[in-house]
CSV table of N, CA, C and O in Angstrom, one decimal:
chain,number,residue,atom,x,y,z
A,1,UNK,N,91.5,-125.7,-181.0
A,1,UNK,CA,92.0,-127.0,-180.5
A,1,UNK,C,93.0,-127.6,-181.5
A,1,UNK,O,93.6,-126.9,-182.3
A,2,UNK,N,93.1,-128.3,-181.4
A,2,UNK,CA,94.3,-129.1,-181.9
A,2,UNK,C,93.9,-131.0,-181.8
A,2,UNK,O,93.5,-131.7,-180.9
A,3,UNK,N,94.3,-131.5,-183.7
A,3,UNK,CA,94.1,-132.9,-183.7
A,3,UNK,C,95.1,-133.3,-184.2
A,3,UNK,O,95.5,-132.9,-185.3
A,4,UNK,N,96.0,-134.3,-183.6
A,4,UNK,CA,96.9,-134.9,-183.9
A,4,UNK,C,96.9,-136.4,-183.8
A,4,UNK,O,96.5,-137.0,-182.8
A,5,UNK,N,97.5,-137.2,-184.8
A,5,UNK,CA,97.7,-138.6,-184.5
A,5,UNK,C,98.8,-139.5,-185.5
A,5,UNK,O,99.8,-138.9,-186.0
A,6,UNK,N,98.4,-140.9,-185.7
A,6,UNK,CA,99.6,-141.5,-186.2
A,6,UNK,C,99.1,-141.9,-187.2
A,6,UNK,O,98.1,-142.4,-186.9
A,7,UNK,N,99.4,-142.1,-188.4
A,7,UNK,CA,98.7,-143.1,-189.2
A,7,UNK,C,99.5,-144.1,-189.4
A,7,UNK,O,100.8,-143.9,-189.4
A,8,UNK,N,99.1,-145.3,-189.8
A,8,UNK,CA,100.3,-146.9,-189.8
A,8,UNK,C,99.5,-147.6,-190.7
A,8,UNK,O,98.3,-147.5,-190.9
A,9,UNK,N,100.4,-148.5,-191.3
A,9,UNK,CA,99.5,-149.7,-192.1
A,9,UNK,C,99.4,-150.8,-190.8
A,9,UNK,O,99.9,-150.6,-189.7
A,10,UNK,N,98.5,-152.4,-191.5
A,10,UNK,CA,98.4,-153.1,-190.6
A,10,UNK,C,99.6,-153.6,-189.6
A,10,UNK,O,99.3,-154.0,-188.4
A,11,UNK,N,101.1,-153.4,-190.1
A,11,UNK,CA,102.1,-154.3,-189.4
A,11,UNK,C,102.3,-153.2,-187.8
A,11,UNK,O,102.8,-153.6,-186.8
A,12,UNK,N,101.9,-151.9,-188.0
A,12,UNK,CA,102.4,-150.5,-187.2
A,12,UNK,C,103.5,-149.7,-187.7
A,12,UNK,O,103.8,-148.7,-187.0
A,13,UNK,N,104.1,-149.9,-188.8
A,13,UNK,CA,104.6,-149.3,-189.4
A,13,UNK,C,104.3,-148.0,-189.5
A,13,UNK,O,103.1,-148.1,-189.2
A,14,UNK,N,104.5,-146.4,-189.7
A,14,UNK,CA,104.1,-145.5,-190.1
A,14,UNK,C,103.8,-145.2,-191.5
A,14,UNK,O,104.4,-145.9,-192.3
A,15,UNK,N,102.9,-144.4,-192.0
A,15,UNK,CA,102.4,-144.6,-193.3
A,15,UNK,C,102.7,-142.7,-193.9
A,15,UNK,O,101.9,-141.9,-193.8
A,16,UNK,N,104.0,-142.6,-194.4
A,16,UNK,CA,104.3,-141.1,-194.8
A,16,UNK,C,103.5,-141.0,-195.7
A,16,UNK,O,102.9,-141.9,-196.3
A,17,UNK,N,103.3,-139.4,-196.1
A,17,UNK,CA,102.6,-139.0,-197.4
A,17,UNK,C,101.1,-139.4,-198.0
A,17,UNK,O,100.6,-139.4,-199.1
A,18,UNK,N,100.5,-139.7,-196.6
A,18,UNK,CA,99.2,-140.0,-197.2
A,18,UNK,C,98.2,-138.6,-196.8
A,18,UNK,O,98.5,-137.7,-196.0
A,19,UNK,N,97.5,-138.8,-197.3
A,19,UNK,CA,96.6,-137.3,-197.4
A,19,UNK,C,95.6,-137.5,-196.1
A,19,UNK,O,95.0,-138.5,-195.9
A,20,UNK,N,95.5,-136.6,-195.3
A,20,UNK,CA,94.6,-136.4,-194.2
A,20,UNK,C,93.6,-135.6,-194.2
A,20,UNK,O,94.2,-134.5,-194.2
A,21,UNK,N,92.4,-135.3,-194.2
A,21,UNK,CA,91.4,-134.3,-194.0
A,21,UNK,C,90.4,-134.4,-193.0
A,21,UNK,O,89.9,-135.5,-192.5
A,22,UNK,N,90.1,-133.2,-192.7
A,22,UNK,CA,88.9,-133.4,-191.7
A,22,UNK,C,87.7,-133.3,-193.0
A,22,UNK,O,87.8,-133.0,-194.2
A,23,UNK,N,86.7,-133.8,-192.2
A,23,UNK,CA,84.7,-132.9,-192.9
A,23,UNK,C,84.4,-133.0,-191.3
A,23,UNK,O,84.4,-133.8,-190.4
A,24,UNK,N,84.0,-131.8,-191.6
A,24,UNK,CA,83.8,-130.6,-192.3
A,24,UNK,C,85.3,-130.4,-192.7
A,24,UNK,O,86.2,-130.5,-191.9
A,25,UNK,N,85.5,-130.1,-193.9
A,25,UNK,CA,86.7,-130.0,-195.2
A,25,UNK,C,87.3,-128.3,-194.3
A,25,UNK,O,87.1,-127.3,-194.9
A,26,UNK,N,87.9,-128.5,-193.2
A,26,UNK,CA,88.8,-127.3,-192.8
A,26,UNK,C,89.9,-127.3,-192.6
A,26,UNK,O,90.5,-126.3,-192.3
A,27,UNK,N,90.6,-128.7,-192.9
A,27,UNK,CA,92.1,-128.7,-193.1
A,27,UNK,C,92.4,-130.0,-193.7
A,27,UNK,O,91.6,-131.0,-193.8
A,28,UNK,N,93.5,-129.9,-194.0
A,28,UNK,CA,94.1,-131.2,-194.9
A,28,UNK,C,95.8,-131.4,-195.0
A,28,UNK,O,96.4,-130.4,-195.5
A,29,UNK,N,96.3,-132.4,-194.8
A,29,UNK,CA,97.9,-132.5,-194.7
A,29,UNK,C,98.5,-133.8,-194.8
A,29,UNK,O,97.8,-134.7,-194.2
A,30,UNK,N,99.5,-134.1,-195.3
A,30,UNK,CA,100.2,-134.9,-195.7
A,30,UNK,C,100.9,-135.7,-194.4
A,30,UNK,O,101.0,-134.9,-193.4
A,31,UNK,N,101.3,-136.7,-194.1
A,31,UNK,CA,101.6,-136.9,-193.2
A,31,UNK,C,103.2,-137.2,-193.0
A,31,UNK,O,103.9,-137.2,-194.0
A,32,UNK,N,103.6,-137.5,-191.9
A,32,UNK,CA,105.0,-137.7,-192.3
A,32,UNK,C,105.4,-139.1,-190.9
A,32,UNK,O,104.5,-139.6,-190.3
A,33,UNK,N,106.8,-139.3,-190.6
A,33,UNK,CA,107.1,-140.7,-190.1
A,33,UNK,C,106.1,-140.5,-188.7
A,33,UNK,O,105.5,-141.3,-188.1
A,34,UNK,N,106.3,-139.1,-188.5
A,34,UNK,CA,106.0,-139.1,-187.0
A,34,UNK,C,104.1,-138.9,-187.3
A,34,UNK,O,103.8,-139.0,-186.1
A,35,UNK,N,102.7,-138.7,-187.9
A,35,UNK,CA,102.0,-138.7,-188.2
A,35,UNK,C,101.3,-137.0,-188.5
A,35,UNK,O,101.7,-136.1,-189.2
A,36,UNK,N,100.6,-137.1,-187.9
A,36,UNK,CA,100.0,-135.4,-188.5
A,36,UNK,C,99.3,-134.8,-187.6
A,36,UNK,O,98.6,-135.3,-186.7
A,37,UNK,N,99.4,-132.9,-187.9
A,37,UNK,CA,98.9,-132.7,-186.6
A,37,UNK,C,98.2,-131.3,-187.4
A,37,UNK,O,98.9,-130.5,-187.9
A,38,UNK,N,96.7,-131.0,-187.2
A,38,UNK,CA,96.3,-130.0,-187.3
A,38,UNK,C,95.8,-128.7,-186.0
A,38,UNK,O,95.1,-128.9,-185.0
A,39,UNK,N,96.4,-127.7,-186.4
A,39,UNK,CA,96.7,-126.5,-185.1
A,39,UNK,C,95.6,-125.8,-185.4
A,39,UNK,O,95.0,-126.2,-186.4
A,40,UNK,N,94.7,-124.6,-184.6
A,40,UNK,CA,93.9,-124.3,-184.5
A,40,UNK,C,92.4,-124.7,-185.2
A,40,UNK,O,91.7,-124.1,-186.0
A,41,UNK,N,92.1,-126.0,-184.4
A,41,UNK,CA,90.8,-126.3,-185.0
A,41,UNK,C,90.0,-125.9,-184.4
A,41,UNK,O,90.1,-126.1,-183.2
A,42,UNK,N,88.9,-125.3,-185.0
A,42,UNK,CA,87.5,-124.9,-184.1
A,42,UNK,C,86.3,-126.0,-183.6
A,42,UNK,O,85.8,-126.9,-184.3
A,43,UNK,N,86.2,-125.5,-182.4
A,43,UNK,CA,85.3,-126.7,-181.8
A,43,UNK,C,84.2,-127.5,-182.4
A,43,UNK,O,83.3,-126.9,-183.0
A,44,UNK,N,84.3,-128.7,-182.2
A,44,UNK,CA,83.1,-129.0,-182.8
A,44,UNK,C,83.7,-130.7,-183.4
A,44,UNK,O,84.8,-131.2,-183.2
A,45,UNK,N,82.9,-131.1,-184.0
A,45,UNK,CA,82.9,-132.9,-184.3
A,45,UNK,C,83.4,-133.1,-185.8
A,45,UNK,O,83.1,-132.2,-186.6
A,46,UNK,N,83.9,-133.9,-186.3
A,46,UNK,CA,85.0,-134.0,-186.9
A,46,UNK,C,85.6,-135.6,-187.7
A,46,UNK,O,86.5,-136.3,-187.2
A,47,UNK,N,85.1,-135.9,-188.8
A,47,UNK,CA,85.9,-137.0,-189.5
A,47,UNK,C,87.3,-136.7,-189.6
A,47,UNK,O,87.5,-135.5,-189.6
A,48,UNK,N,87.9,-137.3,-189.6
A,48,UNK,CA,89.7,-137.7,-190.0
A,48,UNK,C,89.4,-138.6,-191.1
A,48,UNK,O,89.2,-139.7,-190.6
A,49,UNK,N,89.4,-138.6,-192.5
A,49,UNK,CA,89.9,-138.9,-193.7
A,49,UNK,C,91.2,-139.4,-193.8
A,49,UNK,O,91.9,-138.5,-193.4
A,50,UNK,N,91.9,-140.5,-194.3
A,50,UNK,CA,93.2,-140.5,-194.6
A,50,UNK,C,93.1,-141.6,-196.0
A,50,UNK,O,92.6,-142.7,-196.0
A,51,UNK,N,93.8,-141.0,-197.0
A,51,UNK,CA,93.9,-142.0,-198.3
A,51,UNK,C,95.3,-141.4,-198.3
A,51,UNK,O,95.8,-140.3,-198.0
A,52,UNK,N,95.8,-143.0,-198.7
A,52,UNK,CA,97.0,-143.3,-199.9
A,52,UNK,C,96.9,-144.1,-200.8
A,52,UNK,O,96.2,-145.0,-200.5
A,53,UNK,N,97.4,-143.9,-202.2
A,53,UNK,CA,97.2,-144.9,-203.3
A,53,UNK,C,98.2,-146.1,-203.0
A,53,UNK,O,99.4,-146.0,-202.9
A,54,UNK,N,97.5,-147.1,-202.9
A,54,UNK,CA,98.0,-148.8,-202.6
A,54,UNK,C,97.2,-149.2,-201.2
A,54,UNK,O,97.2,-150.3,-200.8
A,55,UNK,N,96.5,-148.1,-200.6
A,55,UNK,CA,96.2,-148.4,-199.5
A,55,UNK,C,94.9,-148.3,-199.4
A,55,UNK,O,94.5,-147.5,-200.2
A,56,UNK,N,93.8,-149.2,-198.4
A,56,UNK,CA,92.4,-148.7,-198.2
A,56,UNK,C,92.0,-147.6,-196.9
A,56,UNK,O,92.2,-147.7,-195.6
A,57,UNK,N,91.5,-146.7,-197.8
A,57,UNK,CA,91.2,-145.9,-196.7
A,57,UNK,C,90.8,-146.0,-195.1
A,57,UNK,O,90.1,-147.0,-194.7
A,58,UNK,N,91.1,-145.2,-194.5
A,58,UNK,CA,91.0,-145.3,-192.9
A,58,UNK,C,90.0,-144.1,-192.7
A,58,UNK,O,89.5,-143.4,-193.5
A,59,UNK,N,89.7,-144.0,-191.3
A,59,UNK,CA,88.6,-143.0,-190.8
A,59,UNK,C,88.6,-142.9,-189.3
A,59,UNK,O,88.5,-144.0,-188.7
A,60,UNK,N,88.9,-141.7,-188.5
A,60,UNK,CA,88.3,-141.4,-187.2
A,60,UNK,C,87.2,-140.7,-187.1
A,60,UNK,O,86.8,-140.3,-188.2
A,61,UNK,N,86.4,-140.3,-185.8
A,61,UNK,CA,85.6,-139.1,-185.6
A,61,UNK,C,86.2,-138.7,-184.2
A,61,UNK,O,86.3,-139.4,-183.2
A,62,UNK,N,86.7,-137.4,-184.3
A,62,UNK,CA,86.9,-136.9,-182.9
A,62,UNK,C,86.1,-135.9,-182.7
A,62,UNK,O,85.2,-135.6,-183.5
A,63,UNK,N,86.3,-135.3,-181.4
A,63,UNK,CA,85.5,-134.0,-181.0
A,63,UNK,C,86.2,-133.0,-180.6
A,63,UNK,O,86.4,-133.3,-179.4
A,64,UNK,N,86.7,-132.0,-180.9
A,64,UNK,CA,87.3,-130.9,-180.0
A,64,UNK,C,87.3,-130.1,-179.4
A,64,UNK,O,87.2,-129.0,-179.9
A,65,UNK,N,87.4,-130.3,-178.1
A,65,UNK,CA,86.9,-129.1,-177.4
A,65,UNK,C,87.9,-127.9,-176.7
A,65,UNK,O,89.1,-128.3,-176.6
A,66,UNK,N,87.8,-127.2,-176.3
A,66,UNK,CA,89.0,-126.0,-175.7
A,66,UNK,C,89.8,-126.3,-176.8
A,66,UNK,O,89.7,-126.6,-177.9
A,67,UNK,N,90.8,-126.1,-175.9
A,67,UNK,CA,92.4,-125.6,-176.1
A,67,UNK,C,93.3,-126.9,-176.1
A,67,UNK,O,94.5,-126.9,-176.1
A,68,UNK,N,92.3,-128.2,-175.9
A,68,UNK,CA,92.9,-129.3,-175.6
A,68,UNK,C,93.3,-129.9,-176.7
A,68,UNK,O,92.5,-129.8,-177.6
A,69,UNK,N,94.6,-130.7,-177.0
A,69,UNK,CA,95.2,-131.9,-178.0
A,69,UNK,C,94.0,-133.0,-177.9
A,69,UNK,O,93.7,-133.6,-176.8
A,70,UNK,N,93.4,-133.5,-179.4
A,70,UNK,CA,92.5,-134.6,-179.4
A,70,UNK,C,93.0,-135.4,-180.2
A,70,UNK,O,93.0,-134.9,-181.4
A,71,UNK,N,93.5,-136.4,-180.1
A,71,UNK,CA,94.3,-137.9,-180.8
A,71,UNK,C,93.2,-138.8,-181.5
A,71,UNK,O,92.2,-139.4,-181.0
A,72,UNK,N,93.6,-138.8,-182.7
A,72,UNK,CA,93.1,-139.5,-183.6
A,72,UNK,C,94.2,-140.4,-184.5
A,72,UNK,O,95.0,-139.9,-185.3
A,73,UNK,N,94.2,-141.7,-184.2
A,73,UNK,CA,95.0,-142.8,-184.9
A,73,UNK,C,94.7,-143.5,-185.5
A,73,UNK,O,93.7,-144.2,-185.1
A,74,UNK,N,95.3,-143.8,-187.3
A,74,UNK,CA,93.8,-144.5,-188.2
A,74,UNK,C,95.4,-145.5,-188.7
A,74,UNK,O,96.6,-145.2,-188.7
A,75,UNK,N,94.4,-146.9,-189.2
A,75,UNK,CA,95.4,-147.5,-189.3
A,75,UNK,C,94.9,-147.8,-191.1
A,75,UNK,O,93.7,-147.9,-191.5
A,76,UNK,N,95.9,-147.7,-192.0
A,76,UNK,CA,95.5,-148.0,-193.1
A,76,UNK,C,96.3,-149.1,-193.8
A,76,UNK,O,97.5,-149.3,-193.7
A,77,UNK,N,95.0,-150.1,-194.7
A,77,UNK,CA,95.2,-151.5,-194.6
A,77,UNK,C,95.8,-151.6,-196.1
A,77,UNK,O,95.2,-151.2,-197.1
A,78,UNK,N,97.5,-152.2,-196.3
A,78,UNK,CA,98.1,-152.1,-197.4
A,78,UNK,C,97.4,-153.0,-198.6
A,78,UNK,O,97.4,-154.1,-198.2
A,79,UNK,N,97.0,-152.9,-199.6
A,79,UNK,CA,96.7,-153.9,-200.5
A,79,UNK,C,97.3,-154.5,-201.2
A,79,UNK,O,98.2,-154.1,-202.0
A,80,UNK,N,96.9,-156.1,-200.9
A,80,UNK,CA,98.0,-157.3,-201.6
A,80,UNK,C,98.1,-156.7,-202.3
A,80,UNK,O,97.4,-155.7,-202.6
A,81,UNK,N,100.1,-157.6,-203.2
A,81,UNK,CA,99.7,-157.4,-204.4
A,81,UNK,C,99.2,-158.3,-205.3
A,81,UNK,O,98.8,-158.0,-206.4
């Protein structure tokens, strides 16, 4: 399957360069304006992790099943300064 989504701070901005992972820890990628997208994931249930430094961490859970695209959009919250 395939998980793709956007990540943004509070305003909807896009949030480049922040680190994405699933757990189960089977992929991990940086993101960029357009967000992030991991290709052949095997079925099954799934955290989305995303940290950037300045930012508080975000979190989805998806599920993937088949051959289908599953969207996960995490919004991460900038910290005053």
């Amino acid at each position: 399957g395939v998980i793709r989504g956007a990540v943004v701070d509070q305003w909807g901005k896009p949030v480049e360069n922040a680190v994405v992972q699933t757990l189960p820890p089977t992929h991990s990628i940086l993101t960029t304006k357009d967000g992030y997208v991991f290709q052949n994931v095997e079925y099954g249930e799934y955290s989305i992790i995303v940290s950037k430094e300045g930012y508080r961490g975000g979190s989805a859970m998806v599920e993937v099943r088949g051959k289908r695209v599953t969207y996960a959009n995490v919004v991460l919250q900038k910290y005053e300064e």
